[in-house]
PDB file of C-alpha atoms in Angstrom:
ATOM      1  CA  UNK A1406     -16.682 -21.162   5.772  1.00 45.00           C
ATOM      2  CA  UNK A1407     -14.343 -22.525   3.152  1.00 46.00           C
ATOM      3  CA  UNK A1408     -13.626 -21.528  -0.415  1.00 49.00           C
ATOM      4  CA  UNK A1409     -12.202 -23.986  -2.962  1.00 59.00           C
ATOM      5  CA  UNK A1410     -11.839 -26.398  -0.045  1.00 61.00           C
ATOM      6  CA  UNK A1411      -8.425 -26.460   1.588  1.00 60.00           C
ATOM      7  CA  UNK A1412      -7.288 -29.928   2.609  1.00 60.00           C
ATOM      8  CA  UNK A1413      -6.791 -30.937   6.223  1.00 60.00           C
ATOM      9  CA  UNK A1414      -3.728 -33.164   6.627  1.00 58.00           C
ATOM     10  CA  UNK A1415      -1.366 -34.537   9.267  1.00 61.00           C
ATOM     11  CA  UNK A1416       1.112 -31.820  10.187  1.00 59.00           C
ATOM     12  CA  UNK A1417       3.444 -30.702  12.956  1.00 55.00           C
ATOM     13  CA  UNK A1418       0.763 -31.160  15.646  1.00 60.00           C
ATOM     14  CA  UNK A1419      -1.216 -33.777  13.676  1.00 59.00           C
ATOM     15  CA  UNK A1420      -3.647 -31.119  12.422  1.00 63.00           C
ATOM     16  CA  UNK A1421      -2.677 -28.998   9.440  1.00 64.00           C
ATOM     17  CA  UNK A1422      -4.338 -27.055   6.677  1.00 65.00           C
ATOM     18  CA  UNK A1423      -2.805 -27.542   3.222  1.00 66.00           C
ATOM     19  CA  UNK A1424      -3.217 -24.542   0.922  1.00 65.00           C
ATOM     20  CA  UNK A1425      -2.438 -25.218  -2.739  1.00 62.00           C
ATOM     21  CA  UNK A1426      -1.815 -21.962  -4.630  1.00 61.00           C
ATOM     22  CA  UNK A1427      -3.314 -23.243  -7.878  1.00 61.00           C
ATOM     23  CA  UNK A1428      -6.725 -23.552  -6.181  1.00 62.00           C
ATOM     24  CA  UNK A1429      -6.709 -20.265  -4.198  1.00 62.00           C
ATOM     25  CA  UNK A1430      -8.191 -21.990  -1.136  1.00 62.00           C
ATOM     26  CA  UNK A1431      -9.249 -20.207   2.032  1.00 67.00           C
ATOM     27  CA  UNK A1432     -10.832 -20.737   5.393  1.00 72.00           C
ATOM     28  CA  UNK A1433     -12.673 -17.806   6.941  1.00 76.00           C
ATOM     29  CA  UNK A1434     -14.711 -16.799   9.939  1.00 80.00           C
ATOM     30  CA  UNK A1435     -16.545 -13.674  10.964  1.00 85.00           C
ATOM     31  CA  UNK A1436     -14.835 -10.483  12.106  1.00 85.00           C
ATOM     32  CA  UNK A1437     -12.286 -10.743  14.930  1.00 86.00           C
ATOM     33  CA  UNK A1438     -11.847  -7.416  16.799  1.00 89.00           C
ATOM     34  CA  UNK A1439      -8.132  -6.714  16.273  1.00 92.00           C
ATOM     35  CA  UNK A1440      -8.457  -2.987  15.572  1.00 92.00           C
ATOM     36  CA  UNK A1441      -7.033  -0.507  18.081  1.00 94.00           C
ATOM     37  CA  UNK A1442      -5.672  -3.220  20.368  1.00 95.00           C
ATOM     38  CA  UNK A1443      -2.551  -5.303  20.949  1.00 97.00           C
ATOM     39  CA  UNK A1444      -2.579  -8.769  19.384  1.00 96.00           C
ATOM     40  CA  UNK A1445      -0.438 -11.765  18.458  1.00 97.00           C
ATOM     41  CA  UNK A1446      -1.078 -14.201  15.614  1.00 94.00           C
ATOM     42  CA  UNK A1447       1.216 -17.199  15.355  1.00 93.00           C
ATOM     43  CA  UNK A1448       1.422 -20.331  13.236  1.00 89.00           C
ATOM     44  CA  UNK A1449       3.567 -23.280  12.284  1.00 89.00           C
ATOM     45  CA  UNK A1450       4.302 -23.245   8.547  1.00 88.00           C
ATOM     46  CA  UNK A1451       5.819 -25.804   6.215  1.00 85.00           C
ATOM     47  CA  UNK A1452       6.355 -24.040   2.879  1.00 86.00           C
ATOM     48  CA  UNK A1453       6.559 -26.519   0.001  1.00 84.00           C
ATOM     49  CA  UNK A1454       6.690 -23.988  -2.847  1.00 82.00           C
ATOM     50  CA  UNK A1455       6.735 -20.266  -3.425  1.00 80.00           C
ATOM     51  CA  UNK A1456       4.952 -20.660  -6.737  1.00 76.00           C
ATOM     52  CA  UNK A1457       3.287 -17.275  -6.785  1.00 69.00           C
ATOM     53  CA  UNK A1458       5.423 -14.493  -8.197  1.00 68.00           C
ATOM     54  CA  UNK A1459       4.193 -11.983  -5.625  1.00 69.00           C
ATOM     55  CA  UNK A1460       2.490 -12.780  -2.307  1.00 79.00           C
ATOM     56  CA  UNK A1461       1.391 -15.885  -0.439  1.00 80.00           C
ATOM     57  CA  UNK A1462      -1.274 -14.779   2.029  1.00 82.00           C
ATOM     58  CA  UNK A1463      -1.263 -16.419   5.445  1.00 86.00           C
ATOM     59  CA  UNK A1464      -3.993 -14.351   7.119  1.00 87.00           C
ATOM     60  CA  UNK A1465      -6.066 -11.373   6.026  1.00 86.00           C
ATOM     61  CA  UNK A1466      -8.900  -9.188   7.215  1.00 86.00           C
ATOM     62  CA  UNK A1467      -9.443  -6.467   4.671  1.00 84.00           C
ATOM     63  CA  UNK A1468     -12.988  -5.207   4.108  1.00 82.00           C
ATOM     64  CA  UNK A1469     -11.770  -1.978   2.454  1.00 81.00           C
ATOM     65  CA  UNK A1470      -8.466  -0.937   0.935  1.00 83.00           C
ATOM     66  CA  UNK A1471      -7.512   2.078   3.027  1.00 83.00           C
ATOM     67  CA  UNK A1472      -4.349   2.881   4.930  1.00 87.00           C
ATOM     68  CA  UNK A1473      -4.233   1.014   8.260  1.00 87.00           C
ATOM     69  CA  UNK A1474      -7.640  -0.610   7.562  1.00 85.00           C
ATOM     70  CA  UNK A1475      -6.430  -3.867   6.066  1.00 89.00           C
ATOM     71  CA  UNK A1476      -4.601  -6.614   7.984  1.00 91.00           C
ATOM     72  CA  UNK A1477      -2.506  -9.038   5.997  1.00 89.00           C
ATOM     73  CA  UNK A1478       0.182 -11.458   7.077  1.00 92.00           C
ATOM     74  CA  UNK A1479       2.005 -12.927   4.128  1.00 90.00           C
ATOM     75  CA  UNK A1480       5.097 -14.336   2.561  1.00 91.00           C
ATOM     76  CA  UNK A1481       6.129 -11.670   0.066  1.00 90.00           C
ATOM     77  CA  UNK A1482       8.852 -11.568  -2.541  1.00 88.00           C
ATOM     78  CA  UNK A1483      11.623  -9.008  -2.713  1.00 88.00           C
ATOM     79  CA  UNK A1484      14.132  -9.541  -5.552  1.00 86.00           C
ATOM     80  CA  UNK A1485      12.656 -13.050  -5.968  1.00 87.00           C
ATOM     81  CA  UNK A1486      13.416 -13.936  -2.327  1.00 92.00           C
ATOM     82  CA  UNK A1487      10.566 -14.849   0.059  1.00 94.00           C
ATOM     83  CA  UNK A1488      10.237 -12.924   3.342  1.00 96.00           C
ATOM     84  CA  UNK A1489       7.568 -12.656   6.019  1.00 97.00           C
ATOM     85  CA  UNK A1490       5.432  -9.520   5.868  1.00 96.00           C
ATOM     86  CA  UNK A1491       3.106  -7.903   8.433  1.00 94.00           C
ATOM     87  CA  UNK A1492       0.891  -5.268   6.890  1.00 91.00           C
ATOM     88  CA  UNK A1493      -1.804  -2.766   7.811  1.00 91.00           C
ATOM     89  CA  UNK A1494      -1.863  -1.525   4.168  1.00 88.00           C
ATOM     90  CA  UNK A1495       0.753   1.127   3.453  1.00 87.00           C
ATOM     91  CA  UNK A1496       2.053   0.752   7.014  1.00 88.00           C
ATOM     92  CA  UNK A1497       3.992  -2.491   6.643  1.00 92.00           C
ATOM     93  CA  UNK A1498       6.889  -4.456   8.092  1.00 96.00           C
ATOM     94  CA  UNK A1499       9.124  -6.839   6.140  1.00 96.00           C
ATOM     95  CA  UNK A1500      10.995  -9.700   7.765  1.00 98.00           C
ATOM     96  CA  UNK A1501      14.779  -9.820   7.508  1.00 98.00           C
ATOM     97  CA  UNK A1502      15.282 -13.554   6.884  1.00 98.00           C
ATOM     98  CA  UNK A1503      14.955 -15.270   3.498  1.00 97.00           C
ATOM     99  CA  UNK A1504      12.613 -18.246   4.005  1.00 96.00           C
ATOM    100  CA  UNK A1505      13.447 -21.817   2.997  1.00 94.00           C
ATOM    101  CA  UNK A1506      11.320 -24.632   1.611  1.00 92.00           C
ATOM    102  CA  UNK A1507      10.454 -28.025   3.085  1.00 91.00           C
ATOM    103  CA  UNK A1508      11.166 -27.303   6.729  1.00 91.00           C
ATOM    104  CA  UNK A1509       8.929 -26.367   9.642  1.00 89.00           C
ATOM    105  CA  UNK A1510       9.082 -22.791  10.880  1.00 94.00           C
ATOM    106  CA  UNK A1511       7.209 -21.037  13.669  1.00 95.00           C
ATOM    107  CA  UNK A1512       6.107 -17.485  12.951  1.00 96.00           C
ATOM    108  CA  UNK A1513       4.555 -14.896  15.253  1.00 98.00           C
ATOM    109  CA  UNK A1514       3.231 -11.494  14.262  1.00 97.00           C
ATOM    110  CA  UNK A1515       2.883  -9.144  17.245  1.00 98.00           C
ATOM    111  CA  UNK A1516       1.355  -5.680  17.453  1.00 97.00           C
ATOM    112  CA  UNK A1517       1.960  -3.704  20.665  1.00 98.00           C
ATOM    113  CA  UNK A1518      -0.672  -0.979  20.878  1.00 97.00           C
ATOM    114  CA  UNK A1519       1.162   0.902  23.668  1.00 97.00           C
ATOM    115  CA  UNK A1520       4.200   1.409  21.395  1.00 96.00           C
ATOM    116  CA  UNK A1521       2.480   1.289  17.972  1.00 95.00           C
ATOM    117  CA  UNK A1522       5.011  -1.439  17.181  1.00 97.00           C
ATOM    118  CA  UNK A1523       4.844  -4.355  14.741  1.00 97.00           C
ATOM    119  CA  UNK A1524       7.215  -7.287  15.301  1.00 98.00           C
ATOM    120  CA  UNK A1525       7.831 -10.486  13.365  1.00 99.00           C
ATOM    121  CA  UNK A1526       9.311 -13.491  15.180  1.00 99.00           C
ATOM    122  CA  UNK A1527      10.781 -16.448  13.312  1.00 98.00           C
ATOM    123  CA  UNK A1528      11.461 -19.652  15.270  1.00 98.00           C
ATOM    124  CA  UNK A1529      11.299 -17.751  18.558  1.00 98.00           C
ATOM    125  CA  UNK A1530      13.715 -14.976  17.585  1.00 98.00           C
ATOM    126  CA  UNK A1531      12.916 -11.397  16.654  1.00 99.00           C
ATOM    127  CA  UNK A1532      13.275 -11.177  12.873  1.00 99.00           C
ATOM    128  CA  UNK A1533      12.165  -7.595  12.338  1.00 98.00           C
ATOM    129  CA  UNK A1534      10.429  -4.756  14.174  1.00 98.00           C
ATOM    130  CA  UNK A1535       9.230  -1.219  13.452  1.00 97.00           C
ATOM    131  CA  UNK A1536       6.962   1.490  14.788  1.00 97.00           C
ATOM    132  CA  UNK A1537       3.766   2.028  12.821  1.00 94.00           C
ATOM    133  CA  UNK A1538       2.183   5.332  11.921  1.00 91.00           C
ATOM    134  CA  UNK A1539      -1.176   4.190  13.311  1.00 92.00           C
ATOM    135  CA  UNK A1540      -2.763   1.136  14.891  1.00 94.00           C
ATOM    136  CA  UNK A1541      -4.751  -1.311  12.790  1.00 92.00           C
ATOM    137  CA  UNK A1542      -8.123   0.334  12.143  1.00 91.00           C
ATOM    138  CA  UNK A1543     -10.097  -2.569  10.704  1.00 89.00           C
ATOM    139  CA  UNK A1544     -13.625  -2.644  12.192  1.00 87.00           C
ATOM    140  CA  UNK A1545     -15.402  -5.251  10.057  1.00 88.00           C
ATOM    141  CA  UNK A1546     -14.892  -8.035   7.544  1.00 85.00           C
ATOM    142  CA  UNK A1547     -14.154 -11.737   7.572  1.00 85.00           C
ATOM    143  CA  UNK A1548     -10.941 -13.075   9.068  1.00 85.00           C
ATOM    144  CA  UNK A1549      -9.416 -15.367   6.433  1.00 82.00           C
ATOM    145  CA  UNK A1550      -6.632 -17.914   6.358  1.00 80.00           C
ATOM    146  CA  UNK A1551      -5.312 -18.260   2.840  1.00 76.00           C
ATOM    147  CA  UNK A1552      -6.458 -16.620  -0.365  1.00 63.00           C
ATOM    148  CA  UNK A1553      -7.870 -13.101  -0.210  1.00 52.00           C
ATOM    149  CA  UNK A1554      -9.999 -11.494  -2.889  1.00 45.00           C
ATOM    150  CA  UNK A1555      -7.616  -8.543  -3.061  1.00 45.00           C
ATOM    151  CA  UNK A1556      -5.635  -9.563  -6.106  1.00 39.00           C
ATOM    152  CA  UNK A1557      -2.313  -8.005  -5.122  1.00 38.00           C
ATOM    153  CA  UNK A1558      -2.146 -10.350  -2.163  1.00 35.00           C
ATOM    154  CA  UNK A1559      -2.020 -13.450  -4.359  1.00 35.00           C
ATOM    155  CA  UNK A1560      -2.058 -16.940  -2.877  1.00 35.00           C
ATOM    156  CA  UNK A1561       0.195 -19.589  -1.376  1.00 37.00           C
ATOM    157  CA  UNK A1562       1.211 -23.236  -1.151  1.00 36.00           C
ATOM    158  CA  UNK A1563       2.152 -24.447   2.324  1.00 38.00           C
ATOM    159  CA  UNK A1564       0.706 -25.754   5.544  1.00 40.00           C
ATOM    160  CA  UNK A1565      -0.551 -23.495   8.322  1.00 41.00           C
TER     161      UNK A1565
END
C-alpha cells in the first residue's frame, strides 16, 4: 500500500521511488520475518536534499517502541552532518562517512545473527560495524519504505 503517493521515476536502474520529505510518502507491505535471523537490506540512493532537521527514514518496521523491537534504517544527523544509521531501537549503529547530495550511492545494512553484529556498507566498503546487545526482536508490523508514523524518525527526500 502507499501513503501520500510516492512517485515512481527513472533512476539508476530505470526504476526508482522518489520520496519528497514535504509529503511524508511511504510504500509498505505486510510483515517480513527479520527477527532473530541474519539479513541484508540494500539500496541505491540519490539524496537530493537533507531537508529534515533530524532523520530521513529509508526503511522501518516498528510495531511497538521497545528496545530491539523496532527496525529502522535511516539517514540521521549528527552535528548537522548526515550519516547512515542502522537501528533496532536503543541498540543502534551510526555510519562513519558524511553523506553527499546529488550523487548515487549504494548502501547495505547487514545483520549477522551468529555474531550479533550490525554492519553498514557504503559503495561496497565497510563504513561501520558493531556488536549488538540482542538480535532484532520484531515479530509483527508492516515493512515500510519511507515515512514512519513514529515521529522521531522524521522523513526524507531522495530516491531509493
